[in-house]
Each structure stands twice: as structure tokens, then as C-alpha cells.
mmCIF file of N, CA and C and ligand atoms in Angstrom:
data_model
loop_
_atom_site.group_PDB
_atom_site.id
_atom_site.type_symbol
_atom_site.label_atom_id
_atom_site.label_comp_id
_atom_site.label_asym_id
_atom_site.label_seq_id
_atom_site.Cartn_x
_atom_site.Cartn_y
_atom_site.Cartn_z
ATOM 1 N N MET A 1 0.941 -0.901 -0.018
ATOM 2 C CA MET A 1 0.082 0.054 -0.009
ATOM 3 C C MET A 1 0.731 1.199 -0.167
ATOM 4 N N LYS A 2 0.269 2.435 -0.579
ATOM 5 C CA LYS A 2 1.145 3.563 -1.140
ATOM 6 C C LYS A 2 0.504 4.481 -0.987
ATOM 7 N N GLU A 3 0.614 5.716 -0.956
ATOM 8 C CA GLU A 3 -0.240 6.842 -1.109
ATOM 9 C C GLU A 3 0.367 7.502 -2.392
ATOM 10 N N GLY A 4 -1.050 8.215 -2.753
ATOM 11 C CA GLY A 4 -0.539 8.581 -4.529
ATOM 12 C C GLY A 4 -2.166 9.509 -4.306
ATOM 13 N N PHE A 5 -1.797 10.688 -5.248
ATOM 14 C CA PHE A 5 -2.722 11.640 -5.459
ATOM 15 C C PHE A 5 -3.111 12.027 -6.904
ATOM 16 N N SER A 6 -2.144 12.698 -7.725
ATOM 17 C CA SER A 6 -2.544 13.299 -8.759
ATOM 18 C C SER A 6 -2.702 12.009 -10.413
ATOM 19 N N VAL A 7 -3.483 12.202 -11.418
ATOM 20 C CA VAL A 7 -3.375 11.551 -12.152
ATOM 21 C C VAL A 7 -1.765 11.064 -12.506
ATOM 22 N N GLU A 8 -0.943 11.902 -12.469
ATOM 23 C CA GLU A 8 0.555 11.665 -13.038
ATOM 24 C C GLU A 8 1.189 10.758 -12.029
ATOM 25 N N GLU A 9 0.665 11.065 -10.916
ATOM 26 C CA GLU A 9 1.346 9.662 -9.573
ATOM 27 C C GLU A 9 1.074 8.383 -9.612
ATOM 28 N N LEU A 10 -0.446 8.353 -10.226
ATOM 29 C CA LEU A 10 -1.127 7.016 -10.204
ATOM 30 C C LEU A 10 -0.508 6.447 -11.171
ATOM 31 N N ILE A 11 -0.304 7.320 -12.442
ATOM 32 C CA ILE A 11 0.390 6.685 -13.853
ATOM 33 C C ILE A 11 1.786 6.244 -13.272
ATOM 34 N N GLN A 12 2.510 7.019 -12.404
ATOM 35 C CA GLN A 12 3.857 6.624 -12.033
ATOM 36 C C GLN A 12 3.862 5.472 -11.030
ATOM 37 N N GLN A 13 3.146 5.273 -10.195
ATOM 38 C CA GLN A 13 2.710 4.134 -9.588
ATOM 39 C C GLN A 13 2.797 2.832 -10.446
ATOM 40 N N ALA A 14 1.687 2.914 -11.423
ATOM 41 C CA ALA A 14 1.672 1.908 -12.141
ATOM 42 C C ALA A 14 2.926 1.453 -13.132
ATOM 43 N N LYS A 15 3.746 2.450 -13.392
ATOM 44 C CA LYS A 15 5.006 2.301 -13.963
ATOM 45 C C LYS A 15 5.580 1.505 -13.199
ATOM 46 N N GLN A 16 5.930 1.806 -11.699
ATOM 47 C CA GLN A 16 6.799 1.272 -10.957
ATOM 48 C C GLN A 16 6.498 -0.336 -11.094
ATOM 49 N N ALA A 17 5.016 -0.668 -10.889
ATOM 50 C CA ALA A 17 4.604 -1.851 -10.675
ATOM 51 C C ALA A 17 4.744 -2.506 -11.931
ATOM 52 N N MET A 18 5.010 -1.887 -12.958
ATOM 53 C CA MET A 18 4.947 -2.719 -14.336
ATOM 54 C C MET A 18 6.466 -3.501 -14.291
ATOM 55 N N ASN A 19 7.480 -2.668 -13.421
ATOM 56 C CA ASN A 19 8.640 -3.589 -13.857
ATOM 57 C C ASN A 19 8.870 -4.615 -12.869
ATOM 58 N N HIS A 20 7.804 -5.269 -12.109
ATOM 59 C CA HIS A 20 7.607 -6.339 -11.545
ATOM 60 C C HIS A 20 6.938 -7.286 -12.268
ATOM 61 N N ALA A 21 6.685 -7.104 -13.443
ATOM 62 C CA ALA A 21 5.826 -7.978 -14.377
ATOM 63 C C ALA A 21 6.659 -9.238 -14.450
ATOM 64 N N TYR A 22 5.807 -10.429 -14.467
ATOM 65 C CA TYR A 22 6.407 -11.548 -14.624
ATOM 66 C C TYR A 22 6.147 -12.180 -16.002
ATOM 67 N N VAL A 23 6.686 -11.872 -17.165
ATOM 68 C CA VAL A 23 6.126 -12.260 -18.663
ATOM 69 C C VAL A 23 7.195 -12.865 -19.352
ATOM 70 N N PRO A 24 7.368 -14.519 -18.965
ATOM 71 C CA PRO A 24 8.339 -14.951 -19.613
ATOM 72 C C PRO A 24 7.767 -15.227 -20.952
ATOM 73 N N TYR A 25 6.436 -15.344 -20.976
ATOM 74 C CA TYR A 25 5.925 -16.123 -22.345
ATOM 75 C C TYR A 25 5.409 -14.924 -23.285
ATOM 76 N N SER A 26 4.601 -13.782 -22.651
ATOM 77 C CA SER A 26 4.119 -12.758 -23.722
ATOM 78 C C SER A 26 5.432 -11.736 -23.751
ATOM 79 N N LYS A 27 6.067 -11.507 -22.567
ATOM 80 C CA LYS A 27 7.034 -10.541 -22.904
ATOM 81 C C LYS A 27 6.463 -9.267 -22.558
ATOM 82 N N PHE A 28 5.238 -9.111 -22.501
ATOM 83 C CA PHE A 28 4.147 -7.984 -22.624
ATOM 84 C C PHE A 28 3.901 -7.537 -21.412
ATOM 85 N N LYS A 29 4.640 -6.587 -20.950
ATOM 86 C CA LYS A 29 4.567 -6.002 -19.345
ATOM 87 C C LYS A 29 3.259 -5.216 -19.249
ATOM 88 N N VAL A 30 2.471 -5.226 -17.975
ATOM 89 C CA VAL A 30 1.582 -4.226 -17.655
ATOM 90 C C VAL A 30 1.284 -3.986 -16.191
ATOM 91 N N GLY A 31 1.387 -2.757 -15.880
ATOM 92 C CA GLY A 31 1.556 -1.968 -14.499
ATOM 93 C C GLY A 31 -0.128 -1.656 -14.530
ATOM 94 N N CYS A 32 -0.432 -1.764 -13.034
ATOM 95 C CA CYS A 32 -1.694 -0.794 -12.678
ATOM 96 C C CYS A 32 -1.472 -0.619 -11.393
ATOM 97 N N ALA A 33 -2.176 0.829 -11.016
ATOM 98 C CA ALA A 33 -2.288 1.362 -9.677
ATOM 99 C C ALA A 33 -3.694 1.570 -9.455
ATOM 100 N N VAL A 34 -4.469 1.018 -8.611
ATOM 101 C CA VAL A 34 -5.904 1.284 -8.190
ATOM 102 C C VAL A 34 -5.937 2.401 -6.775
ATOM 103 N N LYS A 35 -6.330 3.734 -7.455
ATOM 104 C CA LYS A 35 -6.878 4.324 -6.135
ATOM 105 C C LYS A 35 -8.177 4.334 -5.398
ATOM 106 N N THR A 36 -8.108 3.934 -3.900
ATOM 107 C CA THR A 36 -9.432 3.688 -3.278
ATOM 108 C C THR A 36 -10.037 5.118 -2.925
ATOM 109 N N LYS A 37 -11.288 4.804 -2.401
ATOM 110 C CA LYS A 37 -12.276 5.842 -1.753
ATOM 111 C C LYS A 37 -11.449 6.240 -0.545
ATOM 112 N N SER A 38 -10.810 5.672 -0.065
ATOM 113 C CA SER A 38 -10.107 6.031 1.375
ATOM 114 C C SER A 38 -8.674 6.853 1.027
ATOM 115 N N GLY A 39 -8.352 6.999 -0.061
ATOM 116 C CA GLY A 39 -7.064 7.629 -0.736
ATOM 117 C C GLY A 39 -5.627 7.116 -0.915
ATOM 118 N N LYS A 40 -5.921 5.609 -0.446
ATOM 119 C CA LYS A 40 -4.844 4.531 -0.596
ATOM 120 C C LYS A 40 -4.586 4.143 -1.696
ATOM 121 N N VAL A 41 -3.320 3.970 -2.379
ATOM 122 C CA VAL A 41 -3.236 3.331 -3.575
ATOM 123 C C VAL A 41 -2.756 1.974 -3.683
ATOM 124 N N TYR A 42 -3.152 1.203 -4.320
ATOM 125 C CA TYR A 42 -2.659 -0.239 -4.370
ATOM 126 C C TYR A 42 -1.924 -0.470 -5.869
ATOM 127 N N THR A 43 -0.957 -1.275 -6.062
ATOM 128 C CA THR A 43 -0.605 -1.572 -7.368
ATOM 129 C C THR A 43 -0.331 -3.006 -7.889
ATOM 130 N N GLY A 44 -0.202 -3.076 -9.240
ATOM 131 C CA GLY A 44 -0.039 -4.807 -9.496
ATOM 132 C C GLY A 44 0.581 -4.925 -10.694
ATOM 133 N N CYS A 45 1.097 -5.828 -10.961
ATOM 134 C CA CYS A 45 1.596 -6.291 -12.199
ATOM 135 C C CYS A 45 1.044 -7.500 -12.722
ATOM 136 N N ASN A 46 1.267 -7.859 -14.171
ATOM 137 C CA ASN A 46 0.582 -9.034 -14.565
ATOM 138 C C ASN A 46 1.851 -9.984 -14.226
ATOM 139 N N ILE A 47 1.030 -11.478 -14.018
ATOM 140 C CA ILE A 47 1.787 -12.566 -13.662
ATOM 141 C C ILE A 47 1.824 -13.804 -14.376
ATOM 142 N N GLU A 48 2.558 -14.165 -15.395
ATOM 143 C CA GLU A 48 2.327 -15.206 -16.096
ATOM 144 C C GLU A 48 2.369 -16.348 -15.492
ATOM 145 N N ASN A 49 1.988 -17.347 -16.366
ATOM 146 C CA ASN A 49 2.552 -19.107 -15.681
ATOM 147 C C ASN A 49 2.720 -19.727 -16.788
ATOM 148 N N ALA A 50 3.072 -20.785 -16.846
ATOM 149 C CA ALA A 50 3.619 -21.890 -17.858
ATOM 150 C C ALA A 50 2.395 -22.745 -18.063
ATOM 151 N N SER A 51 0.939 -22.784 -17.311
ATOM 152 C CA SER A 51 -0.168 -23.110 -17.891
ATOM 153 C C SER A 51 -0.769 -21.395 -18.136
ATOM 154 N N TYR A 52 -0.961 -21.442 -19.238
ATOM 155 C CA TYR A 52 -1.192 -19.845 -19.711
ATOM 156 C C TYR A 52 -2.348 -19.329 -19.171
ATOM 157 N N GLY A 53 -3.409 -20.224 -18.835
ATOM 158 C CA GLY A 53 -4.531 -19.644 -18.058
ATOM 159 C C GLY A 53 -4.680 -19.358 -16.817
ATOM 160 N N ALA A 54 -3.309 -19.684 -16.108
ATOM 161 C CA ALA A 54 -3.306 -19.379 -14.533
ATOM 162 C C ALA A 54 -2.817 -17.994 -14.410
ATOM 163 N N THR A 55 -2.486 -17.144 -15.612
ATOM 164 C CA THR A 55 -1.967 -15.929 -15.685
ATOM 165 C C THR A 55 -3.031 -15.111 -15.005
ATOM 166 N N ASN A 56 -2.383 -14.102 -14.352
ATOM 167 C CA ASN A 56 -3.405 -12.756 -13.576
ATOM 168 C C ASN A 56 -3.044 -11.376 -14.110
ATOM 169 N N CYS A 57 -3.560 -10.938 -14.597
ATOM 170 C CA CYS A 57 -3.560 -9.728 -15.186
ATOM 171 C C CYS A 57 -2.971 -8.525 -14.168
ATOM 172 N N ALA A 58 -2.362 -7.389 -14.821
ATOM 173 C CA ALA A 58 -2.212 -6.404 -13.270
ATOM 174 C C ALA A 58 -2.987 -5.661 -12.855
ATOM 175 N N GLU A 59 -4.291 -5.566 -13.740
ATOM 176 C CA GLU A 59 -5.629 -4.961 -12.563
ATOM 177 C C GLU A 59 -6.147 -5.440 -11.957
ATOM 178 N N ARG A 60 -6.144 -7.235 -12.116
ATOM 179 C CA ARG A 60 -6.834 -8.151 -11.012
ATOM 180 C C ARG A 60 -5.805 -8.235 -10.011
ATOM 181 N N THR A 61 -4.616 -8.044 -10.025
ATOM 182 C CA THR A 61 -3.409 -8.272 -9.095
ATOM 183 C C THR A 61 -3.773 -7.099 -8.289
ATOM 184 N N ALA A 62 -3.654 -5.790 -8.723
ATOM 185 C CA ALA A 62 -3.593 -4.746 -7.923
ATOM 186 C C ALA A 62 -5.090 -4.759 -7.060
ATOM 187 N N ILE A 63 -6.231 -4.978 -7.481
ATOM 188 C CA ILE A 63 -7.597 -4.946 -7.128
ATOM 189 C C ILE A 63 -7.582 -6.253 -6.066
ATOM 190 N N PHE A 64 -7.063 -7.392 -6.226
ATOM 191 C CA PHE A 64 -7.151 -8.297 -5.450
ATOM 192 C C PHE A 64 -6.513 -8.121 -3.828
ATOM 193 N N LYS A 65 -5.093 -7.133 -4.227
ATOM 194 C CA LYS A 65 -4.409 -6.577 -2.936
ATOM 195 C C LYS A 65 -5.750 -5.543 -2.290
ATOM 196 N N ALA A 66 -6.121 -4.735 -2.995
ATOM 197 C CA ALA A 66 -6.808 -3.696 -2.422
ATOM 198 C C ALA A 66 -7.990 -4.339 -1.782
ATOM 199 N N VAL A 67 -8.671 -5.182 -2.092
ATOM 200 C CA VAL A 67 -9.721 -5.958 -1.230
ATOM 201 C C VAL A 67 -9.184 -6.719 -0.480
ATOM 202 N N SER A 68 -7.948 -7.111 -0.485
ATOM 203 C CA SER A 68 -7.734 -8.477 0.431
ATOM 204 C C SER A 68 -7.066 -7.494 1.745
ATOM 205 N N GLU A 69 -7.248 -6.036 1.726
ATOM 206 C CA GLU A 69 -6.722 -5.243 2.816
ATOM 207 C C GLU A 69 -7.698 -4.343 3.323
ATOM 208 N N GLY A 70 -9.011 -4.741 2.599
ATOM 209 C CA GLY A 70 -10.298 -4.373 3.111
ATOM 210 C C GLY A 70 -10.656 -3.323 2.191
ATOM 211 N N GLU A 71 -10.208 -2.830 1.123
ATOM 212 C CA GLU A 71 -10.716 -1.351 0.666
ATOM 213 C C GLU A 71 -11.647 -1.825 -0.817
ATOM 214 N N LYS A 72 -12.766 -1.810 -0.594
ATOM 215 C CA LYS A 72 -13.472 -2.451 -1.284
ATOM 216 C C LYS A 72 -14.200 -1.408 -2.731
ATOM 217 N N GLU A 73 -13.578 0.012 -2.406
ATOM 218 C CA GLU A 73 -14.442 0.783 -3.558
ATOM 219 C C GLU A 73 -13.146 1.922 -4.253
ATOM 220 N N ILE A 74 -13.046 1.164 -5.222
ATOM 221 C CA ILE A 74 -12.058 2.130 -6.223
ATOM 222 C C ILE A 74 -12.687 3.483 -7.242
ATOM 223 N N THR A 75 -11.856 4.130 -6.980
ATOM 224 C CA THR A 75 -12.303 5.669 -7.584
ATOM 225 C C THR A 75 -11.379 6.066 -8.764
ATOM 226 N N GLN A 76 -10.219 5.496 -8.979
ATOM 227 C CA GLN A 76 -9.352 5.395 -9.927
ATOM 228 C C GLN A 76 -8.573 4.405 -10.299
ATOM 229 N N ILE A 77 -8.214 4.288 -11.758
ATOM 230 C CA ILE A 77 -7.390 2.886 -12.119
ATOM 231 C C ILE A 77 -6.617 3.361 -13.268
ATOM 232 N N ALA A 78 -4.794 3.177 -13.177
ATOM 233 C CA ALA A 78 -4.540 3.745 -13.682
ATOM 234 C C ALA A 78 -3.842 2.251 -14.533
ATOM 235 N N ILE A 79 -3.440 2.467 -16.134
ATOM 236 C CA ILE A 79 -3.023 0.988 -16.640
ATOM 237 C C ILE A 79 -1.966 1.520 -17.910
ATOM 238 N N VAL A 80 -1.028 1.137 -17.578
ATOM 239 C CA VAL A 80 0.319 1.211 -18.377
ATOM 240 C C VAL A 80 0.523 0.196 -18.850
ATOM 241 N N SER A 81 1.338 -0.128 -20.082
ATOM 242 C CA SER A 81 2.107 -1.300 -20.445
ATOM 243 C C SER A 81 3.094 -0.842 -21.371
ATOM 244 N N SER A 82 3.878 -2.488 -21.895
ATOM 245 C CA SER A 82 5.070 -1.925 -22.639
ATOM 246 C C SER A 82 4.949 -2.179 -24.081
ATOM 247 N N GLY A 83 3.481 -2.125 -24.228
ATOM 248 C CA GLY A 83 3.201 -1.993 -25.734
ATOM 249 C C GLY A 83 3.133 -0.850 -26.032
ATOM 250 N N ASN A 84 2.769 -0.431 -27.464
ATOM 251 C CA ASN A 84 3.091 0.839 -28.150
ATOM 252 C C ASN A 84 1.718 1.421 -27.813
ATOM 253 N N MET A 85 0.697 1.355 -27.589
ATOM 254 C CA MET A 85 -0.400 1.854 -27.850
ATOM 255 C C MET A 85 -0.775 1.607 -26.169
ATOM 256 N N VAL A 86 -2.309 2.568 -25.871
ATOM 257 C CA VAL A 86 -2.990 2.524 -24.959
ATOM 258 C C VAL A 86 -3.243 1.109 -24.311
ATOM 259 N N THR A 87 -3.217 0.405 -23.536
ATOM 260 C CA THR A 87 -3.922 -0.991 -23.115
ATOM 261 C C THR A 87 -4.950 -0.778 -22.297
ATOM 262 N N TYR A 88 -5.981 -1.514 -22.889
ATOM 263 C CA TYR A 88 -7.498 -1.575 -22.167
ATOM 264 C C TYR A 88 -7.357 -2.649 -21.482
ATOM 265 N N PRO A 89 -8.442 -2.509 -20.161
ATOM 266 C CA PRO A 89 -8.247 -3.804 -19.360
ATOM 267 C C PRO A 89 -9.152 -5.066 -20.398
ATOM 268 N N CYS A 90 -8.942 -6.145 -20.277
ATOM 269 C CA CYS A 90 -9.511 -7.157 -20.705
ATOM 270 C C CYS A 90 -10.585 -7.560 -20.061
ATOM 271 N N GLY A 91 -11.632 -8.418 -20.908
ATOM 272 C CA GLY A 91 -12.909 -9.002 -20.252
ATOM 273 C C GLY A 91 -12.933 -9.359 -18.937
ATOM 274 N N ILE A 92 -12.086 -10.033 -18.511
ATOM 275 C CA ILE A 92 -12.423 -10.797 -17.144
ATOM 276 C C ILE A 92 -11.979 -9.366 -16.241
ATOM 277 N N CYS A 93 -11.183 -8.395 -16.551
ATOM 278 C CA CYS A 93 -10.786 -7.336 -15.654
ATOM 279 C C CYS A 93 -11.795 -6.798 -15.574
ATOM 280 N N ARG A 94 -12.501 -6.366 -16.758
ATOM 281 C CA ARG A 94 -13.594 -5.716 -16.470
ATOM 282 C C ARG A 94 -14.590 -5.771 -15.703
ATOM 283 N N GLN A 95 -14.753 -7.239 -15.877
ATOM 284 C CA GLN A 95 -15.941 -7.686 -14.772
ATOM 285 C C GLN A 95 -15.435 -7.419 -13.262
ATOM 286 N N VAL A 96 -14.123 -7.684 -13.219
ATOM 287 C CA VAL A 96 -13.423 -7.719 -11.666
ATOM 288 C C VAL A 96 -13.793 -6.224 -11.466
ATOM 289 N N ILE A 97 -13.395 -5.202 -12.373
ATOM 290 C CA ILE A 97 -13.406 -3.827 -11.919
ATOM 291 C C ILE A 97 -14.704 -3.401 -11.545
ATOM 292 N N SER A 98 -15.754 -3.770 -12.085
ATOM 293 C CA SER A 98 -17.194 -3.617 -12.047
ATOM 294 C C SER A 98 -17.588 -3.871 -10.685
ATOM 295 N N GLU A 99 -16.904 -5.070 -10.102
ATOM 296 C CA GLU A 99 -17.410 -5.432 -9.037
ATOM 297 C C GLU A 99 -17.328 -4.263 -7.648
ATOM 298 N N PHE A 100 -16.024 -3.494 -8.080
ATOM 299 C CA PHE A 100 -15.442 -2.529 -6.938
ATOM 300 C C PHE A 100 -15.486 -1.406 -7.333
ATOM 301 N N MET A 101 -15.754 -0.937 -8.474
ATOM 302 C CA MET A 101 -15.780 0.728 -9.042
ATOM 303 C C MET A 101 -17.365 0.425 -9.646
ATOM 304 N N LYS A 102 -17.953 1.389 -8.945
ATOM 305 C CA LYS A 102 -18.992 1.870 -9.368
ATOM 306 C C LYS A 102 -19.347 3.210 -10.588
ATOM 307 N N GLU A 103 -18.421 4.080 -10.366
ATOM 308 C CA GLU A 103 -18.045 5.118 -10.864
ATOM 309 C C GLU A 103 -16.858 5.635 -11.017
ATOM 310 N N GLY A 104 -16.145 6.466 -11.741
ATOM 311 C CA GLY A 104 -14.725 6.825 -11.553
ATOM 312 C C GLY A 104 -13.890 6.883 -12.804
ATOM 313 N N ILE A 105 -12.502 7.255 -12.632
ATOM 314 C CA ILE A 105 -12.094 7.399 -13.752
ATOM 315 C C ILE A 105 -10.700 6.436 -13.990
ATOM 316 N N PHE A 106 -10.754 6.279 -15.331
ATOM 317 C CA PHE A 106 -9.660 5.231 -16.055
ATOM 318 C C PHE A 106 -8.720 6.212 -16.461
ATOM 319 N N ILE A 107 -7.654 5.960 -16.363
ATOM 320 C CA ILE A 107 -6.377 6.732 -16.463
ATOM 321 C C ILE A 107 -5.478 5.640 -17.466
ATOM 322 N N PHE A 108 -5.116 6.060 -18.578
ATOM 323 C CA PHE A 108 -3.889 5.256 -19.280
ATOM 324 C C PHE A 108 -2.971 6.083 -19.622
ATOM 325 N N GLU A 109 -1.814 5.475 -20.181
ATOM 326 C CA GLU A 109 -0.931 6.161 -20.762
ATOM 327 C C GLU A 109 -0.010 5.241 -22.004
ATOM 328 N N ASP A 110 0.215 5.894 -23.048
ATOM 329 C CA ASP A 110 1.046 5.053 -23.991
ATOM 330 C C ASP A 110 2.705 5.012 -23.909
ATOM 331 N N ARG A 111 3.265 4.499 -24.879
ATOM 332 C CA ARG A 111 4.467 4.622 -24.860
ATOM 333 C C ARG A 111 5.488 5.935 -25.174
ATOM 334 N N LYS A 112 4.349 7.024 -25.724
ATOM 335 C CA LYS A 112 4.787 8.092 -25.954
ATOM 336 C C LYS A 112 4.440 9.283 -24.916
ATOM 337 N N GLU A 113 3.964 8.817 -23.708
ATOM 338 C CA GLU A 113 3.770 9.426 -22.302
ATOM 339 C C GLU A 113 2.461 10.251 -22.626
ATOM 340 N N ASN A 114 1.517 10.214 -23.704
ATOM 341 C CA ASN A 114 0.102 10.594 -23.690
ATOM 342 C C ASN A 114 -0.802 10.054 -22.721
ATOM 343 N N ILE A 115 -1.382 11.107 -22.119
ATOM 344 C CA ILE A 115 -2.180 10.443 -20.823
ATOM 345 C C ILE A 115 -3.263 10.358 -21.305
ATOM 346 N N VAL A 116 -4.469 9.292 -21.160
ATOM 347 C CA VAL A 116 -6.014 9.767 -21.701
ATOM 348 C C VAL A 116 -6.731 9.281 -20.535
ATOM 349 N N THR A 117 -8.076 9.832 -20.255
ATOM 350 C CA THR A 117 -8.717 9.414 -19.128
ATOM 351 C C THR A 117 -10.335 8.879 -19.813
ATOM 352 N N TYR A 118 -10.872 8.247 -18.940
ATOM 353 C CA TYR A 118 -12.218 7.555 -19.699
ATOM 354 C C TYR A 118 -13.323 7.694 -18.133
ATOM 355 N N THR A 119 -14.392 7.563 -18.481
ATOM 356 C CA THR A 119 -15.340 7.489 -17.688
ATOM 357 C C THR A 119 -15.674 5.784 -17.033
ATOM 358 N N TYR A 120 -15.935 5.318 -15.958
ATOM 359 C CA TYR A 120 -16.366 4.053 -15.894
ATOM 360 C C TYR A 120 -17.256 3.583 -17.223
ATOM 361 N N GLU A 121 -18.564 4.530 -17.546
ATOM 362 C CA GLU A 121 -19.129 3.987 -18.352
ATOM 363 C C GLU A 121 -18.969 3.911 -19.646
ATOM 364 N N GLU A 122 -17.926 4.840 -20.057
ATOM 365 C CA GLU A 122 -17.474 4.906 -21.412
ATOM 366 C C GLU A 122 -16.362 3.341 -21.620
ATOM 367 N N ILE A 123 -16.188 2.812 -20.490
ATOM 368 C CA ILE A 123 -15.065 1.694 -20.550
ATOM 369 C C ILE A 123 -16.281 0.552 -20.635
ATOM 370 N N PHE A 124 -16.868 0.613 -19.839
ATOM 371 C CA PHE A 124 -17.685 -0.821 -19.439
ATOM 372 C C PHE A 124 -18.953 -0.786 -19.513
ATOM 373 N N PRO A 125 -19.700 0.127 -20.428
ATOM 374 C CA PRO A 125 -21.049 0.326 -20.326
ATOM 375 C C PRO A 125 -22.071 -1.048 -20.205
ATOM 376 N N TYR A 126 -23.360 -1.079 -19.712
ATOM 377 C CA TYR A 126 -24.066 -2.353 -19.860
ATOM 378 C C TYR A 126 -23.523 -3.663 -19.101
ATOM 379 N N SER A 127 -22.818 -3.139 -17.961
ATOM 380 C CA SER A 127 -21.954 -4.340 -16.988
ATOM 381 C C SER A 127 -23.055 -4.968 -16.351
ATOM 382 N N PHE A 128 -22.716 -6.233 -16.202
ATOM 383 C CA PHE A 128 -23.504 -7.165 -15.646
ATOM 384 C C PHE A 128 -23.006 -7.171 -13.898
ATOM 385 N N THR A 129 -23.871 -6.541 -13.015
ATOM 386 C CA THR A 129 -23.547 -6.316 -11.741
ATOM 387 C C THR A 129 -24.197 -7.176 -10.375
ATOM 388 N N LYS A 130 -24.015 -7.164 -9.125
ATOM 389 C CA LYS A 130 -24.776 -7.666 -7.980
ATOM 390 C C LYS A 130 -26.387 -6.905 -8.114
ATOM 391 N N LYS A 131 -26.830 -5.856 -9.076
ATOM 392 C CA LYS A 131 -27.627 -5.105 -9.098
ATOM 393 C C LYS A 131 -28.599 -5.982 -9.892
ATOM 394 N N ASP A 132 -28.030 -6.676 -10.862
ATOM 395 C CA ASP A 132 -28.775 -7.582 -11.716
ATOM 396 C C ASP A 132 -29.353 -8.818 -10.804
ATOM 397 N N LEU A 133 -28.543 -9.010 -10.151
ATOM 398 C CA LEU A 133 -28.777 -10.496 -9.578
ATOM 399 C C LEU A 133 -29.839 -9.909 -8.402
ATOM 400 N N GLU A 134 -30.365 -9.084 -7.448
ATOM 401 C CA GLU A 134 -31.052 -8.309 -6.525
ATOM 402 C C GLU A 134 -32.249 -8.249 -7.332
ATOM 403 N N GLU A 135 -32.257 -7.716 -8.664
ATOM 404 C CA GLU A 135 -33.452 -7.311 -8.910
ATOM 405 C C GLU A 135 -34.067 -8.945 -9.693
ATOM 406 N N ALA A 136 -33.276 -9.534 -10.080
ATOM 407 C CA ALA A 136 -33.505 -10.920 -10.314
ATOM 408 C C ALA A 136 -34.524 -11.673 -9.306
ATOM 409 N N ARG A 137 -33.689 -11.327 -7.988
ATOM 410 C CA ARG A 137 -34.253 -11.986 -6.671
ATOM 411 C C ARG A 137 -36.096 -11.335 -6.296
ATOM 412 N N GLU A 138 -35.657 -10.027 -6.709
ATOM 413 C CA GLU A 138 -37.052 -9.249 -6.290
ATOM 414 C C GLU A 138 -38.221 -10.208 -7.308
ATOM 415 N N ASN A 139 -37.952 -10.169 -8.367
ATOM 416 C CA ASN A 139 -38.781 -10.770 -9.376
ATOM 417 C C ASN A 139 -39.299 -11.900 -9.096
ATOM 418 N N ASN A 140 -38.363 -12.948 -8.060
ATOM 419 C CA ASN A 140 -38.819 -14.309 -8.298
ATOM 420 C C ASN A 140 -39.520 -14.816 -6.965
HETATM 421 N N1 THU B 201 -2.580 -8.333 -19.706
HETATM 422 C C1 THU B 201 -2.700 -7.693 -18.503
HETATM 423 O O1 THU B 201 -2.226 -7.728 -17.579
HETATM 424 N N2 THU B 201 -4.153 -6.596 -18.505
HETATM 425 C C2 THU B 201 -4.693 -6.742 -19.502
HETATM 426 O O2 THU B 201 -5.702 -5.708 -19.533
HETATM 427 C C3 THU B 201 -4.626 -7.277 -20.823
HETATM 428 C C4 THU B 201 -3.583 -8.581 -20.926
HETATM 429 C C5 THU B 201 -1.627 -9.069 -19.739
HETATM 430 C C6 THU B 201 -2.049 -10.585 -19.648
HETATM 431 C C7 THU B 201 -0.710 -11.419 -19.877
HETATM 432 O O3 THU B 201 0.276 -11.277 -19.147
HETATM 433 C C8 THU B 201 -0.362 -10.445 -21.183
HETATM 434 O O4 THU B 201 -0.857 -9.279 -20.666
HETATM 435 C C9 THU B 201 -0.682 -10.743 -22.636
HETATM 436 O O5 THU B 201 -1.954 -11.051 -22.666
#
């Protein structure tokens, strides 16, 4: 757990985490930093495995670290990678993000250090969340 405040600082934290990426198979490094409602920052990198399906993305590493420390509300998420373009979260990570982030900002940076931000709705519209389950229960 680290303290972090601005968009740039969050990107810096994500970059630091990216240095720890364990990517012997894809060689594609990803770093992530999530800021929680209480202002704390948790970071993560992708961690690959010889059994490829056991790979954990940077986003989920960071989120699981936060939740395991009792932080369940994410307000900002910064993602960087060793790729040339902005790296958007994969489908599994979007689903995990949606569990702990209801609204907030996504921050990305490409290799040329261009920072772009998006809202939660822009990245993951029509997400399936626990609200859907609650409504289904009410109707049964
Ligand atoms: N990866 C992430 O860490 N986050 C993403 O959102 C996209 C993909 C990782 C998984 C794997 O280690 C590598 O990038 C190539 O797919």
C-alpha cells in the first residue's frame, strides 16, 4: 500500500509496478495502480504461468491486493504497458473492476507518455453487476 494523489502520480505508481511484471511467455508487461475511496493506492503487475490460463492480469493483481486489505471501493485506476498503444483492460478484468468500481476514472498512458482518461461508463457500459442479481431475486 502506498499513498498517491494526482493522475500523474497514479501513472508513476503503475509504471513502477510494471517493472515487476513476470512475463516470460508474452514479454508484454502491464502495470496497474488503483486508488481507493480512502485515498490509498494499491499496485499490481501481470503474473504469467507455464499453464497460460493461470496468468493474472495487472488490474486483477492490484484490485485483489486492495480488497484483501479491506478496500472495496475503487475511484481511479491507472494502466500502463510495454506495448506501443494504450492498453485497455481485458474482459475478465472489466468484470472484476465492475464489482469494486461503480463510477470513477480510468487513466491510461501510451509509450509516448500521452495520458488519456475515460469514465467507467465509457469503458464498460451495460455491465453485469450484483444489482442484476438483486432485481432477479425481487422478481422471483
Ligand atoms: N494483460 C494484463 O495484464 N492486463 C490486460 O488488461 C491485458 C492483458 C496481460 C496478460 C498477459 O500476461 C499479457 O498481458 C498478454 O496477454
